[in-house]
Amino acid sequence: MATAQVGRPDESADLPPSRSPVERRALAIGREIFERVGRGPKIWQRPWWDDRAMALAMSDPTVKVQLFRFIDVLPTLRSPAAVGRHLREYLEEAGDRVPWWMRWGVALAPPGTWAEAALASTARWSATHMARRFIAGETPDEASRTVMRLRGKQLAFTADLLGEAVITDGEAIAYQQTCLDLLRGLTPALERRTEVPLIDRDADGKIPRMNLSLKLTSLVARFDPIHAERTTEKVLERLRPILLEARRLGAFVNVDMEQYEYKDLTYAIFERVMMEEPFRSWADVGIVCQAYLLEAEADLRRLAEWARRRGTPVTIRLVKGAYWDFEVTHARQHGHPVPVFTRKWETDANYERCSTFLLENAQDLRPAFGSHNIRSIAHALAVSERLGLARGAVEIQMLNGMGESIQEALVGMGLRVRLYTPYGAILPGMAYLVRRLLENTSNDSFLKAGFTDHAAVDKLLENPEETGIVWRKRSTTNPAAKPVPALTPFRNEPPTDFHFECTRDSFRESLERVRDQMPIAIPLWIDGVARAPKQPGNRAESRDPGNRDRLVGFVDEAGLDDVAVAVDSARRAFPIWSKTSAEERARVLLLAASIFRAKRFDLAAWQVYECGKPWREADADIAEAIDFCEFYAREMIRLSSEDERDVPGETNRIGRIARGVVVVIPPWNFPLAIPTGMTVAALVAGNTVILKPAEQSIVTAWMLVSVLNEAGLPPGVLNFLPGRGEIVGQALVDDPRIDLISFTGSRAVGLEINRRASVTPVGQDHVKRVIAEMGGKNALIIDDDADLDEAVVGTLQSAFGYAGQKCSACSRVIVLDAVYDKFVERLVDAAHSIPVGHADDPETFVGPVIEAAAAERLAAAVERAVGEGARIAFSSSLGDLASRGSFFPPHILTGVQPDHFLAREELFGPVLAVMRAASLEEALEIAGGTSYALTGGLYSRSPAHIDRVKREFRVGNLYINRSITGALVDRQPFGGFKLSGIGTKAGGSDYLREFLLTRVCTENTMRRGFAPEEVERVESSAIG
């Protein structure tokens, strides 16, 4: 087999693309394929009718999206009424864009009639009919018949398993077993068939007839690069038996590729297992490379080097990629670089570069080109000819049910064509169907352009590099230079992407570095100086809640004398700081944000040890602290400009001034983010601050003070008083010189602060302002049409993230009757896969609770709940963790009635009550039946139900079809009402106003009958 080395010079490299021999040959091959194909399926063929039906129904993009949403939800709809209702709701959202015939069809099938039943039956039949075009079958017999029918057309296949997302170990085991069953069921039957040389042989001889495609993510419940080694071990435990059986039977196994964040780990697992002795000499394996990724060429180079070290070739299925929309949206949502090419011509051009590389290294990476784009296929064949490769060395792969006429043309040209053939239950496979329909109807789709829109052949065969040249010429026009703003618009700090190995290594280094610094001595900080208490007394220790033997830090707590000194310091500093310009105060916050970035992993590591925060939770806390600094700096600059309300002869200026001295009393559960937000909001508004940190997180709070001092705060502007709440906290709240108290914590303490602050003693010349953010009893509603894959994962994340120690955590999940049993079953099964452990282990999802007393309270609450009728559906085992730290296992309790204390009282920990509701109306009644109104959520695919919940579920933060924790600054300003708080929204545009007073200054500008602007007008007239 002829091959070439990496970087082999092309004799036509200096020629324009359109004049190179490869390009001329690619055009010739492309035209030959088009001549064989004609312009798509014929009128007597099923695909012709299917394509016309799709084109008719989906010509409008809005209607197309609504129909795809309907197809997606269809498997969950159990009655004609539900089908009819959802179809009406989706089409109503599209409005007048819906074709007249479709509107009439729905209008003639009113609810509750036989016509509605007929409409539902027709809709289900149509979707199933369309799905069967792409899906090989629901049973092994059906799959076997499809495969044999393909062989009759000289088409090879690769079987891909469909089904629900794998979120439990039981589902992962079932996926493994189905792979084994498929191998054992199809391989012998295929071997008994007469050989078809075109598809049963390549340039080197016989090739396996049985070909299986599998996803590594489906072999474990939690495929996560953050704990790459543990994920690898679990995947290999289930992958090895499949590979051994495939090799024994003489089958081929291909590993699919999914989201970008899984790419590196997928390659690493594949490379590792294929270097093991049972598989190192086995050539009947392959893996996917996605050409829409910016890293695709680099990945191929690395795979080629690895394959040479291995000494046995592997197959590379080169595709363009099926997750483009997800990758772009996900990256932009999180502020990460977009990992894919954003223009079609760029992807097409990269595909051709990758094709050339594969063909030049075919001895190590056997090429399989997955594409329906005739230009891409023709180019690969032209390069193959130039390199002198035999036809059998190249395989073309396409999707079952798509581009049948192209498949026939390629077979007629003597090419081996393999169809990607999904296998599994039709209705659960609807997500696959939607993806295929999106590809078929995309405006960028080659099939749509060529066979529906009938674009010119020359245009369809155009070299993508030349398309790029034209595009670049058009985009190089120099528009008028725009001035760069002094301060860029606010953008959220991106979360750390732990799928990069170097990032994980850096975080581990921070954990080691921080551990070596323990224990750290924390001072009081008053008037810009580190101090010891005036009357040394109680020493407070901060210990690792996951390892009680580890002392993180300690402090000699402040007393009443220190309170008086700190208040004096803050009052002395107030006049100068409040007169400092908003820009200068904002500069301190922006510098603090940059220091946070520089120390990000170290700061997160302190939280891992001091507060038991797992890696991602700790990292997110630092990102939020950065966001508060960046956002409030910009907001203060915006608010600092005076509003003008002038009339002739009078000026009116509406401005804002600082309130005075602010006491900040933050919680421990967001040990840097919340103290930062409360503190910098007060500071940038011109107030001075006394920070009394939570006793459980004094070290992290001290890090905040250190960073703000490093950023340039003048002495006395920020004072740090760690001490007991009943001593230091109460004294600060009661002090008549305090202007505002900002508190986040429990309901009991918040209400007590409100009560004490409402007292106005003799000598106090103002009414104290209190900002109190208190607790929640948050509920998620699971509708009967919810996507349970998403709902289960979202519920577990909301309930058990950071061991449920969030005021926004889900403590009640209210499930409609129709899906209650299935939801609970999957929820409990998925909970078994949740790792509990020390927060420094990257696999840990549920770490310790903050202290032993918290674990004891939670245990007592569960015991009481069971005594009052609740049932424990799930409780994980702790093993020896309980002897090391303050661990409490996640609990799921069922049988909880609306009046049960578990449905009403806040529990700060991983305890979830599952409640049943007969209808959405009852679910809303249960959800609103508490004295809290902080967060809530809904999983539903009904537009009408979503609208109703938006109107009636009264909470401060409502989340639809996502977890109810993880609010981001600016995007989701956070805060609740009723007894959850006073309605303020931290991280929102109105929050700084809470720390400001509004003042109006009016000036009469009339002088002897003339206002200044009138004089100016008269003088101008005289000059004229």
Coordinates of N, CA and C in Angstrom, one line a residue, residues 33-55 130 133-134 153 372 374 398 401-409 440 445-454:
I33 N -19.9 11.6 -10.2 CA -20.8 11.1 -9.2 C -22.2 11.8 -9.4
F34 N -22.2 13.1 -9.8 CA -23.4 13.8 -10.0 C -24.2 13.2 -11.2
E35 N -23.4 12.8 -12.2 CA -24.1 12.2 -13.4 C -24.7 10.9 -13.0
R36 N -24.1 10.1 -12.2 CA -24.6 8.8 -11.8 C -25.8 9.0 -10.8
V37 N -25.8 10.1 -10.0 CA -26.8 10.3 -9.0 C -28.0 10.9 -9.7
G38 N -27.8 11.8 -10.7 CA -28.9 12.6 -11.1 C -29.1 13.7 -10.1
R39 N -30.4 14.2 -9.9 CA -30.6 15.2 -8.9 C -31.5 14.7 -7.8
G40 N -31.1 13.5 -7.2 CA -31.7 13.0 -6.0 C -32.6 11.9 -6.3
P41 N -33.4 11.4 -5.3 CA -34.3 10.3 -5.4 C -35.4 10.5 -6.5
K42 N -35.8 9.4 -7.0 CA -36.9 9.5 -8.1 C -38.3 9.5 -7.4
I43 N -39.2 9.9 -8.2 CA -40.6 10.1 -7.6 C -41.2 8.8 -7.1
W44 N -40.8 7.7 -7.7 CA -41.3 6.4 -7.2 C -40.6 5.8 -6.0
Q45 N -39.6 6.6 -5.5 CA -38.9 6.1 -4.4 C -39.3 6.8 -3.1
R46 N -39.4 6.0 -2.0 CA -39.8 6.6 -0.7 C -39.1 7.9 -0.3
P47 N -37.7 7.9 -0.4 CA -37.1 9.2 0.0 C -37.5 10.4 -0.7
W48 N -38.0 10.3 -2.0 CA -38.5 11.4 -2.7 C -39.7 12.0 -1.9
W49 N -40.6 11.2 -1.6 CA -41.8 11.6 -0.8 C -41.5 12.2 0.6
D50 N -40.6 11.5 1.2 CA -40.2 11.9 2.6 C -39.5 13.3 2.5
D51 N -38.6 13.5 1.5 CA -38.0 14.8 1.4 C -38.9 15.9 1.0
R52 N -39.9 15.6 0.2 CA -40.9 16.6 -0.2 C -41.7 17.0 1.0
A53 N -42.1 16.0 1.8 CA -42.9 16.2 3.0 C -42.2 17.1 4.0
M54 N -40.9 16.8 4.2 CA -40.1 17.6 5.1 C -39.9 19.0 4.5
A55 N -39.7 19.1 3.3 CA -39.5 20.5 2.7 C -40.8 21.3 2.8
M130 N -40.8 8.2 9.7 CA -39.6 8.9 9.4 C -38.4 8.3 10.1
R133 N -36.8 5.2 8.6 CA -35.9 5.5 7.5 C -34.4 5.5 8.0
F134 N -34.2 5.9 9.2 CA -32.8 6.1 9.7 C -32.4 5.0 10.6
K153 N -27.5 -4.9 -1.4 CA -27.2 -3.7 -2.2 C -25.7 -3.4 -2.2
H372 N -21.6 13.1 3.3 CA -22.6 13.1 2.2 C -22.3 14.2 1.2
I374 N -20.5 15.5 -1.8 CA -19.9 15.0 -3.0 C -18.5 15.6 -3.2
M398 N -21.5 6.6 5.3 CA -22.7 7.5 5.2 C -23.7 7.1 6.3
G401 N -30.3 5.9 5.6 CA -31.5 6.7 5.3 C -31.2 8.0 4.7
M402 N -30.0 8.4 4.5 CA -29.7 9.7 4.0 C -28.8 9.5 2.7
G403 N -29.1 10.2 1.7 CA -28.3 10.2 0.5 C -28.2 8.9 -0.2
E404 N -29.4 8.2 -0.3 CA -29.4 6.8 -0.9 C -28.9 6.9 -2.4
S405 N -29.2 7.9 -3.1 CA -28.8 7.9 -4.5 C -27.3 8.1 -4.6
I406 N -26.7 8.8 -3.6 CA -25.2 8.9 -3.6 C -24.6 7.6 -3.3
Q407 N -25.2 6.9 -2.3 CA -24.7 5.6 -2.0 C -24.7 4.6 -3.2
E408 N -25.7 4.6 -4.0 CA -25.8 3.8 -5.1 C -24.8 4.2 -6.2
A409 N -24.5 5.5 -6.3 CA -23.6 5.9 -7.3 C -22.2 5.5 -6.9
N440 N -30.5 17.2 7.6 CA -31.2 17.1 6.3 C -31.7 18.5 5.9
S445 N -26.7 22.4 4.7 CA -26.6 21.0 4.3 C -26.3 20.8 2.8
F446 N -25.4 19.9 2.5 CA -25.1 19.6 1.1 C -26.3 19.0 0.4
L447 N -26.9 18.0 1.2 CA -28.0 17.3 0.6 C -29.2 18.3 0.3
K448 N -29.4 19.2 1.2 CA -30.5 20.2 0.9 C -30.1 21.1 -0.3
A449 N -28.9 21.5 -0.3 CA -28.5 22.4 -1.4 C -28.5 21.7 -2.7
G450 N -28.1 20.4 -2.7 CA -27.9 19.7 -4.0 C -29.2 19.1 -4.5
F451 N -30.0 18.6 -3.6 CA -31.2 17.7 -4.0 C -32.5 18.3 -3.7
T452 N -32.5 19.4 -2.9 CA -33.8 20.0 -2.6 C -33.8 21.4 -3.2
D453 N -32.7 22.2 -3.0 CA -32.7 23.5 -3.6 C -32.1 23.5 -5.0
H454 N -31.5 22.4 -5.4 CA -31.0 22.3 -6.8 C -30.0 23.4 -7.1

